[in-house]
Amino acid sequence: MYNVLIVDDDTLMRNALRAMISRFKNFQIIGEAANGAEAIAICRLYPVHLIFMDIIMPGMTGIEAGKKIKEDSPQTEICILSAYSDFHFAKEAMELHIKKYFSKPVSFLDISTYLENFSPSTYKSVCPQLSQALELANSQSFSETYAGLSSIINEIFSSQNASIESLKKTFIEIGQGLLDSLEYANQRNEITDLFPLPDTWLVNGEIMKIWLFKIMDYIYQQKSIRRYSILEGVFFFIEQHIKEKISLGQITEGSMISQGYLSRIFRDQFGISTMEYIRLRKIQMVKINFIFTTHNTSDVAFMLGFNESSYLQKVFQKIEGISIQEFKKRLK
């Protein structure tokens, strides 16, 4: 799914482009701008793969705006729109590696021909970890998906500079890409609406791992519900009782589903048992408590339905590969 930005000071032109581009399922319009400054601001907040930009606008020209956008995102492809034929602009466009120039008025045939030939080979994501995340989301092994999150997080923090803006843009591209992979027919959710991302979280790799886990969990749930609609009630029951000590019998009784059928379809979609999934979810809540509160291990075990702190220690060690004490040391 490619993110498209329309930049033109003519409202009618923006509306016409939106109508044409919206007919292509692999392209989604993430925003519109009436001038270059607005376009630059949008590109600094969200990953943009393709821009249709007017060359003559109030303030800076489309070429000037394109230069600034390319400085931050060199892989973003820009298509220039213009009612004028000017060699000076054409020369600057070539220097900016702008490959496509549309003369106004733009026809649907021109747009369709271009978009139909726009392939992944023409765009390399500014975030290589997105492809890794998409592979994990499609693995149908929830435990392997979780294990792979650490590698993604470590790569991002080792490859980025200290810029919060750069980190945020990277994580938003990954999150939005995962969300878009669900391919909603009639709606598009913004990742930061479903999963808010305060700047203060971006300095902590453990917090970002939890944030990414929540998105992966959502992806798995939605795909599973599409395949087996009865799982919607199962996930709702789990969400309502996740902090309690719950059994498989309680889940099936509360969701009106047989244990055998639930076990089969859940493993088919997640690659693990329902109870293993719940333990994984609980450990994320344990980590959240250790990160954001001063509760000790015994308090957290009691709040999340573990029999005793020693059992929580055992489950945590098995899932995380380190003890709770080691995890707390990392936070410090």
mmCIF file of C-alpha atoms in Angstrom:
data_model
loop_
_atom_site.group_PDB
_atom_site.id
_atom_site.type_symbol
_atom_site.label_atom_id
_atom_site.label_comp_id
_atom_site.label_asym_id
_atom_site.label_seq_id
_atom_site.Cartn_x
_atom_site.Cartn_y
_atom_site.Cartn_z
ATOM 1 C CA MET A 1 0.000 0.000 0.000
ATOM 2 C CA TYR A 2 1.497 3.334 -1.082
ATOM 3 C CA ASN A 3 0.886 6.620 0.738
ATOM 4 C CA VAL A 4 0.043 9.507 -1.586
ATOM 5 C CA LEU A 5 0.120 13.258 -0.883
ATOM 6 C CA ILE A 6 -1.670 15.765 -3.168
ATOM 7 C CA VAL A 7 -0.207 19.289 -3.230
ATOM 8 C CA ASP A 8 -1.998 22.003 -5.203
ATOM 9 C CA ASP A 9 -3.407 25.425 -4.318
ATOM 10 C CA ASP A 10 -6.418 24.724 -6.561
ATOM 11 C CA THR A 11 -9.156 22.964 -4.552
ATOM 12 C CA LEU A 12 -10.858 21.661 -7.689
ATOM 13 C CA MET A 13 -7.589 20.136 -8.883
ATOM 14 C CA ARG A 14 -7.036 18.426 -5.537
ATOM 15 C CA ASN A 15 -10.570 17.031 -5.640
ATOM 16 C CA ALA A 16 -10.094 15.762 -9.190
ATOM 17 C CA LEU A 17 -6.820 14.026 -8.307
ATOM 18 C CA ARG A 18 -8.345 12.500 -5.199
ATOM 19 C CA ALA A 19 -11.222 11.075 -7.253
ATOM 20 C CA MET A 20 -8.823 9.563 -9.797
ATOM 21 C CA ILE A 21 -6.262 8.148 -7.354
ATOM 22 C CA SER A 22 -8.929 6.713 -5.023
ATOM 23 C CA ARG A 23 -9.921 4.255 -7.741
ATOM 24 C CA PHE A 24 -6.637 2.362 -7.281
ATOM 25 C CA LYS A 25 -6.671 -0.009 -4.311
ATOM 26 C CA ASN A 26 -2.887 -0.014 -3.773
ATOM 27 C CA PHE A 27 -2.755 3.754 -3.285
ATOM 28 C CA GLN A 28 -4.142 5.666 -0.326
ATOM 29 C CA ILE A 29 -4.267 9.424 0.013
ATOM 30 C CA ILE A 30 -2.928 10.342 3.431
ATOM 31 C CA GLY A 31 -3.233 14.088 3.023
ATOM 32 C CA GLU A 32 -3.658 17.208 0.926
ATOM 33 C CA ALA A 33 -1.727 20.468 1.019
ATOM 34 C CA ALA A 34 -2.406 23.857 -0.558
ATOM 35 C CA ASN A 35 1.240 24.966 -0.581
ATOM 36 C CA GLY A 36 4.811 23.736 -0.279
ATOM 37 C CA ALA A 37 5.182 24.512 3.422
ATOM 38 C CA GLU A 38 2.176 22.363 4.285
ATOM 39 C CA ALA A 39 3.547 19.548 2.129
ATOM 40 C CA ILE A 40 6.910 19.619 3.913
ATOM 41 C CA ALA A 41 5.187 19.538 7.318
ATOM 42 C CA ILE A 42 3.078 16.506 6.362
ATOM 43 C CA CYS A 43 6.100 14.630 4.995
ATOM 44 C CA ARG A 44 7.950 15.192 8.257
ATOM 45 C CA LEU A 45 5.105 13.632 10.220
ATOM 46 C CA TYR A 46 4.129 10.696 8.018
ATOM 47 C CA PRO A 47 5.847 8.390 5.536
ATOM 48 C CA VAL A 48 4.918 9.475 2.007
ATOM 49 C CA HIS A 49 5.747 7.303 -0.974
ATOM 50 C CA LEU A 50 4.345 9.413 -3.809
ATOM 51 C CA ILE A 51 3.545 13.131 -4.200
ATOM 52 C CA PHE A 52 1.539 14.853 -6.934
ATOM 53 C CA MET A 53 2.675 18.479 -6.633
ATOM 54 C CA ASP A 54 1.781 21.660 -8.488
ATOM 55 C CA ILE A 55 4.838 23.566 -9.664
ATOM 56 C CA ILE A 56 3.448 27.089 -9.158
ATOM 57 C CA MET A 57 1.955 27.797 -5.728
ATOM 58 C CA PRO A 58 1.858 30.701 -3.258
ATOM 59 C CA GLY A 59 5.166 30.975 -1.449
ATOM 60 C CA MET A 60 7.715 28.387 -2.526
ATOM 61 C CA THR A 61 7.443 26.539 -5.829
ATOM 62 C CA GLY A 62 6.843 22.832 -6.096
ATOM 63 C CA ILE A 63 10.502 22.387 -7.024
ATOM 64 C CA GLU A 64 11.654 24.244 -3.891
ATOM 65 C CA ALA A 65 9.325 22.197 -1.695
ATOM 66 C CA GLY A 66 10.480 19.024 -3.448
ATOM 67 C CA LYS A 67 14.115 19.781 -2.635
ATOM 68 C CA LYS A 68 13.369 20.070 1.076
ATOM 69 C CA ILE A 69 11.243 16.914 1.056
ATOM 70 C CA LYS A 70 13.964 14.966 -0.761
ATOM 71 C CA GLU A 71 16.518 16.041 1.858
ATOM 72 C CA ASP A 72 14.491 14.229 4.532
ATOM 73 C CA SER A 73 13.090 11.406 2.377
ATOM 74 C CA PRO A 74 15.225 10.843 -0.742
ATOM 75 C CA GLN A 75 13.162 7.799 -1.754
ATOM 76 C CA THR A 76 9.882 9.712 -1.963
ATOM 77 C CA GLU A 77 8.797 9.981 -5.606
ATOM 78 C CA ILE A 78 7.477 13.353 -6.777
ATOM 79 C CA CYS A 79 5.296 13.977 -9.812
ATOM 80 C CA ILE A 80 5.149 17.584 -10.977
ATOM 81 C CA LEU A 81 1.895 19.135 -12.189
ATOM 82 C CA SER A 82 1.955 22.302 -14.280
ATOM 83 C CA ALA A 83 -0.015 24.291 -16.835
ATOM 84 C CA TYR A 84 3.197 25.941 -17.959
ATOM 85 C CA SER A 85 6.087 24.815 -20.113
ATOM 86 C CA ASP A 86 9.274 26.294 -18.684
ATOM 87 C CA PHE A 87 12.778 24.987 -19.410
ATOM 88 C CA HIS A 88 14.130 26.413 -16.165
ATOM 89 C CA PHE A 89 11.670 24.384 -14.091
ATOM 90 C CA ALA A 90 12.234 21.303 -16.251
ATOM 91 C CA LYS A 91 15.993 21.509 -15.696
ATOM 92 C CA GLU A 92 15.547 21.838 -11.923
ATOM 93 C CA ALA A 93 13.143 18.912 -11.933
ATOM 94 C CA MET A 94 15.725 16.730 -13.689
ATOM 95 C CA GLU A 95 18.361 17.696 -11.135
ATOM 96 C CA LEU A 96 15.915 16.697 -8.398
ATOM 97 C CA HIS A 97 15.422 13.282 -10.070
ATOM 98 C CA ILE A 98 11.744 13.990 -10.669
ATOM 99 C CA LYS A 99 10.779 11.392 -13.246
ATOM 100 C CA LYS A 100 7.236 12.404 -14.155
ATOM 101 C CA TYR A 101 5.790 15.695 -15.380
ATOM 102 C CA PHE A 102 2.041 16.004 -15.897
ATOM 103 C CA SER A 103 0.662 18.856 -17.981
ATOM 104 C CA LYS A 104 -2.593 20.356 -16.755
ATOM 105 C CA PRO A 105 -5.357 19.521 -17.204
ATOM 106 C CA VAL A 106 -4.379 16.010 -16.131
ATOM 107 C CA SER A 107 -6.391 13.183 -17.642
ATOM 108 C CA PHE A 108 -7.473 9.992 -15.927
ATOM 109 C CA LEU A 109 -5.650 8.021 -18.628
ATOM 110 C CA ASP A 110 -2.359 9.730 -17.718
ATOM 111 C CA ILE A 111 -2.831 9.037 -14.013
ATOM 112 C CA SER A 112 -3.987 5.450 -14.497
ATOM 113 C CA THR A 113 -1.091 4.615 -16.850
ATOM 114 C CA TYR A 114 1.378 5.984 -14.347
ATOM 115 C CA LEU A 115 -0.101 4.298 -11.265
ATOM 116 C CA GLU A 116 -0.537 0.952 -13.010
ATOM 117 C CA ASN A 117 3.192 0.934 -13.724
ATOM 118 C CA PHE A 118 4.210 2.178 -10.292
ATOM 119 C CA SER A 119 5.746 -0.939 -8.725
ATOM 120 C CA PRO A 120 7.621 -1.702 -5.464
ATOM 121 C CA SER A 121 10.855 -1.627 -7.437
ATOM 122 C CA THR A 122 10.418 2.113 -7.958
ATOM 123 C CA TYR A 123 10.204 2.819 -4.246
ATOM 124 C CA LYS A 124 12.472 1.706 -1.475
ATOM 125 C CA SER A 125 11.058 2.297 1.961
ATOM 126 C CA VAL A 126 12.988 4.710 4.141
ATOM 127 C CA CYS A 127 12.397 2.115 6.828
ATOM 128 C CA PRO A 128 13.783 -1.345 5.912
ATOM 129 C CA GLN A 129 12.410 -2.746 9.168
ATOM 130 C CA LEU A 130 8.868 -2.411 7.778
ATOM 131 C CA SER A 131 9.327 -5.432 5.528
ATOM 132 C CA GLN A 132 10.600 -7.429 8.521
ATOM 133 C CA ALA A 133 7.560 -6.414 10.541
ATOM 134 C CA LEU A 134 5.192 -7.397 7.729
ATOM 135 C CA GLU A 135 6.846 -10.810 7.488
ATOM 136 C CA LEU A 136 6.381 -11.326 11.221
ATOM 137 C CA ALA A 137 2.739 -10.249 11.026
ATOM 138 C CA ASN A 138 2.119 -12.845 8.315
ATOM 139 C CA SER A 139 4.028 -15.690 9.976
ATOM 140 C CA GLN A 140 0.992 -17.174 11.802
ATOM 141 C CA SER A 141 3.263 -17.891 14.737
ATOM 142 C CA PHE A 142 2.515 -15.386 17.454
ATOM 143 C CA SER A 143 5.417 -16.528 19.633
ATOM 144 C CA GLU A 144 7.879 -16.161 16.735
ATOM 145 C CA THR A 145 6.400 -12.770 15.923
ATOM 146 C CA TYR A 146 6.961 -11.644 19.494
ATOM 147 C CA ALA A 147 10.513 -12.988 19.538
ATOM 148 C CA GLY A 148 11.297 -11.078 16.342
ATOM 149 C CA LEU A 149 10.248 -7.701 17.742
ATOM 150 C CA SER A 150 13.489 -7.300 19.709
ATOM 151 C CA SER A 151 15.560 -7.535 16.543
ATOM 152 C CA ILE A 152 13.479 -4.845 14.837
ATOM 153 C CA ILE A 153 13.657 -2.511 17.832
ATOM 154 C CA ASN A 154 17.422 -3.013 18.228
ATOM 155 C CA GLU A 155 18.038 -2.312 14.536
ATOM 156 C CA ILE A 156 16.011 0.887 14.629
ATOM 157 C CA PHE A 157 17.780 2.275 17.677
ATOM 158 C CA SER A 158 21.227 1.286 16.396
ATOM 159 C CA SER A 159 20.669 2.747 12.918
ATOM 160 C CA GLN A 160 18.993 6.014 13.924
ATOM 161 C CA ASN A 161 20.614 9.139 15.259
ATOM 162 C CA ALA A 162 19.334 10.698 18.481
ATOM 163 C CA SER A 163 16.569 12.590 16.688
ATOM 164 C CA ILE A 164 13.151 11.946 18.217
ATOM 165 C CA GLU A 165 11.608 13.169 14.950
ATOM 166 C CA SER A 166 13.493 10.532 12.963
ATOM 167 C CA LEU A 167 12.569 7.737 15.372
ATOM 168 C CA LYS A 168 8.917 8.763 15.385
ATOM 169 C CA LYS A 169 8.717 8.835 11.615
ATOM 170 C CA THR A 170 10.245 5.357 11.437
ATOM 171 C CA PHE A 171 7.884 3.836 13.993
ATOM 172 C CA ILE A 172 4.850 5.504 12.413
ATOM 173 C CA GLU A 173 5.819 4.065 9.032
ATOM 174 C CA ILE A 174 6.103 0.573 10.529
ATOM 175 C CA GLY A 175 2.857 0.874 12.486
ATOM 176 C CA GLN A 176 0.899 2.379 9.598
ATOM 177 C CA GLY A 177 2.291 -0.177 7.189
ATOM 178 C CA LEU A 178 1.160 -2.999 9.466
ATOM 179 C CA LEU A 179 -2.263 -1.433 9.877
ATOM 180 C CA ASP A 180 -2.628 -0.891 6.144
ATOM 181 C CA SER A 181 -1.749 -4.538 5.529
ATOM 182 C CA LEU A 182 -5.215 -5.418 6.807
ATOM 183 C CA GLU A 183 -6.524 -3.873 3.570
ATOM 184 C CA TYR A 184 -9.738 -2.346 4.829
ATOM 185 C CA ALA A 185 -12.161 -1.926 1.965
ATOM 186 C CA ASN A 186 -14.055 1.100 3.241
ATOM 187 C CA GLN A 187 -11.955 2.717 5.937
ATOM 188 C CA ARG A 188 -8.416 3.642 6.846
ATOM 189 C CA ASN A 189 -7.372 4.072 10.445
ATOM 190 C CA GLU A 190 -4.476 6.284 11.436
ATOM 191 C CA ILE A 191 -1.950 4.369 13.515
ATOM 192 C CA THR A 192 -1.580 7.162 16.070
ATOM 193 C CA ASP A 193 -5.348 7.227 16.614
ATOM 194 C CA LEU A 194 -5.463 3.544 17.536
ATOM 195 C CA PHE A 195 -2.029 3.411 19.165
ATOM 196 C CA PRO A 196 -0.904 6.840 20.450
ATOM 197 C CA LEU A 197 2.848 7.432 20.405
ATOM 198 C CA PRO A 198 4.041 10.147 22.836
ATOM 199 C CA ASP A 199 7.538 11.444 22.143
ATOM 200 C CA THR A 200 8.621 10.457 25.656
ATOM 201 C CA TRP A 201 8.194 6.767 24.781
ATOM 202 C CA LEU A 202 10.683 6.951 21.927
ATOM 203 C CA VAL A 203 13.696 7.084 24.227
ATOM 204 C CA ASN A 204 12.950 3.643 25.687
ATOM 205 C CA GLY A 205 13.366 0.516 23.583
ATOM 206 C CA GLU A 206 11.336 -1.607 26.006
ATOM 207 C CA ILE A 207 8.350 0.739 25.726
ATOM 208 C CA MET A 208 8.576 0.702 21.937
ATOM 209 C CA LYS A 209 8.673 -3.081 21.932
ATOM 210 C CA ILE A 210 5.411 -3.094 23.897
ATOM 211 C CA TRP A 211 3.911 -0.510 21.521
ATOM 212 C CA LEU A 212 4.822 -2.648 18.509
ATOM 213 C CA PHE A 213 3.550 -5.769 20.273
ATOM 214 C CA LYS A 214 0.145 -4.155 20.746
ATOM 215 C CA ILE A 215 -0.060 -3.431 17.030
ATOM 216 C CA MET A 216 0.948 -6.988 16.138
ATOM 217 C CA ASP A 217 -1.630 -8.339 18.556
ATOM 218 C CA TYR A 218 -4.298 -6.182 16.938
ATOM 219 C CA ILE A 219 -3.279 -7.401 13.455
ATOM 220 C CA TYR A 220 -3.448 -11.042 14.546
ATOM 221 C CA GLN A 221 -6.809 -10.536 16.209
ATOM 222 C CA GLN A 222 -8.397 -8.793 13.231
ATOM 223 C CA LYS A 223 -7.146 -11.384 10.750
ATOM 224 C CA SER A 224 -8.396 -14.189 12.996
ATOM 225 C CA ILE A 225 -11.835 -12.611 13.376
ATOM 226 C CA ARG A 226 -12.136 -12.315 9.615
ATOM 227 C CA ARG A 227 -11.491 -16.049 9.316
ATOM 228 C CA TYR A 228 -13.512 -17.113 12.361
ATOM 229 C CA SER A 229 -16.034 -14.465 13.445
ATOM 230 C CA ILE A 230 -16.726 -16.329 16.707
ATOM 231 C CA LEU A 231 -13.256 -15.297 17.906
ATOM 232 C CA GLU A 232 -14.478 -11.716 18.318
ATOM 233 C CA GLY A 233 -16.391 -12.822 21.418
ATOM 234 C CA VAL A 234 -13.350 -14.729 22.672
ATOM 235 C CA PHE A 235 -11.082 -11.694 22.413
ATOM 236 C CA PHE A 236 -13.713 -9.521 24.056
ATOM 237 C CA PHE A 237 -13.967 -11.934 27.007
ATOM 238 C CA ILE A 238 -10.185 -12.114 27.346
ATOM 239 C CA GLU A 239 -9.939 -8.314 27.306
ATOM 240 C CA GLN A 240 -12.563 -8.027 30.045
ATOM 241 C CA HIS A 241 -10.865 -10.607 32.289
ATOM 242 C CA ILE A 242 -7.178 -10.381 31.357
ATOM 243 C CA LYS A 243 -6.196 -9.153 34.826
ATOM 244 C CA GLU A 244 -7.892 -12.126 36.505
ATOM 245 C CA LYS A 245 -6.850 -15.739 36.871
ATOM 246 C CA ILE A 246 -8.886 -17.251 34.053
ATOM 247 C CA SER A 247 -9.079 -20.789 32.676
ATOM 248 C CA LEU A 248 -9.849 -22.139 29.239
ATOM 249 C CA GLY A 249 -13.181 -23.391 30.592
ATOM 250 C CA GLN A 250 -14.162 -19.922 31.715
ATOM 251 C CA ILE A 251 -13.251 -18.470 28.308
ATOM 252 C CA THR A 252 -15.264 -21.033 26.353
ATOM 253 C CA GLU A 253 -18.234 -20.737 28.684
ATOM 254 C CA GLY A 254 -18.174 -16.956 28.535
ATOM 255 C CA SER A 255 -17.759 -16.955 24.743
ATOM 256 C CA MET A 256 -20.262 -19.731 23.969
ATOM 257 C CA ILE A 257 -17.744 -21.934 22.145
ATOM 258 C CA SER A 258 -16.508 -25.487 22.756
ATOM 259 C CA GLN A 259 -13.014 -25.998 24.116
ATOM 260 C CA GLY A 260 -12.019 -28.315 21.296
ATOM 261 C CA TYR A 261 -13.119 -25.931 18.569
ATOM 262 C CA LEU A 262 -11.508 -22.902 20.236
ATOM 263 C CA SER A 263 -8.224 -24.754 20.702
ATOM 264 C CA ARG A 264 -8.179 -25.802 17.054
ATOM 265 C CA ILE A 265 -9.011 -22.467 15.432
ATOM 266 C CA PHE A 266 -6.866 -20.458 17.857
ATOM 267 C CA ARG A 267 -3.794 -22.575 17.140
ATOM 268 C CA ASP A 268 -4.598 -22.375 13.438
ATOM 269 C CA GLN A 269 -4.409 -18.571 13.566
ATOM 270 C CA PHE A 270 -1.808 -17.929 16.286
ATOM 271 C CA GLY A 271 0.327 -21.059 16.261
ATOM 272 C CA ILE A 272 0.033 -21.302 20.057
ATOM 273 C CA SER A 273 -2.648 -22.255 22.559
ATOM 274 C CA THR A 274 -5.151 -19.784 23.966
ATOM 275 C CA MET A 275 -3.571 -19.981 27.420
ATOM 276 C CA GLU A 276 -0.070 -19.413 26.017
ATOM 277 C CA TYR A 277 -1.411 -16.320 24.289
ATOM 278 C CA ILE A 278 -2.914 -15.035 27.535
ATOM 279 C CA ARG A 279 0.374 -15.561 29.373
ATOM 280 C CA LEU A 280 2.183 -13.577 26.691
ATOM 281 C CA ARG A 281 -0.359 -10.773 27.017
ATOM 282 C CA LYS A 282 -0.034 -10.784 30.795
ATOM 283 C CA ILE A 283 3.756 -10.511 30.639
ATOM 284 C CA GLN A 284 3.385 -7.346 28.557
ATOM 285 C CA MET A 285 1.170 -5.929 31.299
ATOM 286 C CA VAL A 286 3.770 -6.948 33.869
ATOM 287 C CA LYS A 287 6.424 -5.018 31.946
ATOM 288 C CA ILE A 288 4.153 -1.983 31.667
ATOM 289 C CA ASN A 289 3.748 -1.999 35.447
ATOM 290 C CA PHE A 290 7.489 -2.182 35.999
ATOM 291 C CA ILE A 291 8.118 0.647 33.526
ATOM 292 C CA PHE A 292 5.389 3.066 34.569
ATOM 293 C CA THR A 293 4.753 2.279 38.256
ATOM 294 C CA THR A 294 6.698 1.548 41.414
ATOM 295 C CA HIS A 295 4.789 -1.664 42.200
ATOM 296 C CA ASN A 296 6.948 -4.544 43.373
ATOM 297 C CA THR A 297 6.825 -8.061 41.926
ATOM 298 C CA SER A 298 4.402 -9.396 44.529
ATOM 299 C CA ASP A 299 1.967 -6.523 43.951
ATOM 300 C CA VAL A 300 2.070 -7.012 40.183
ATOM 301 C CA ALA A 301 1.583 -10.771 40.508
ATOM 302 C CA PHE A 302 -1.498 -10.210 42.659
ATOM 303 C CA MET A 303 -2.965 -7.555 40.335
ATOM 304 C CA LEU A 304 -2.625 -9.730 37.250
ATOM 305 C CA GLY A 305 -3.982 -13.007 38.577
ATOM 306 C CA PHE A 306 -0.777 -14.986 39.143
ATOM 307 C CA ASN A 307 -0.878 -17.411 42.058
ATOM 308 C CA GLU A 308 2.266 -16.027 43.607
ATOM 309 C CA SER A 309 5.310 -13.978 42.708
ATOM 310 C CA SER A 310 7.498 -17.079 42.247
ATOM 311 C CA TYR A 311 5.172 -18.335 39.502
ATOM 312 C CA LEU A 312 5.279 -14.935 37.800
ATOM 313 C CA GLN A 313 9.077 -15.053 37.976
ATOM 314 C CA LYS A 314 9.045 -18.466 36.283
ATOM 315 C CA VAL A 315 6.684 -17.398 33.473
ATOM 316 C CA PHE A 316 8.582 -14.136 32.911
ATOM 317 C CA GLN A 317 11.914 -15.964 32.646
ATOM 318 C CA LYS A 318 10.493 -18.458 30.152
ATOM 319 C CA ILE A 319 8.990 -15.819 27.868
ATOM 320 C CA GLU A 320 11.589 -13.053 28.116
ATOM 321 C CA GLY A 321 14.701 -15.166 28.546
ATOM 322 C CA ILE A 322 15.815 -13.020 31.476
ATOM 323 C CA SER A 323 14.730 -12.670 35.095
ATOM 324 C CA ILE A 324 12.538 -9.864 36.379
ATOM 325 C CA GLN A 325 15.539 -8.501 38.263
ATOM 326 C CA GLU A 326 17.581 -8.332 35.055
ATOM 327 C CA PHE A 327 14.716 -6.620 33.272
ATOM 328 C CA LYS A 328 14.496 -3.972 35.984
ATOM 329 C CA LYS A 329 18.241 -3.387 35.740
ATOM 330 C CA ARG A 330 17.866 -2.724 32.031
ATOM 331 C CA LEU A 331 15.251 -0.092 32.762
ATOM 332 C CA LYS A 332 17.654 1.734 35.041
#
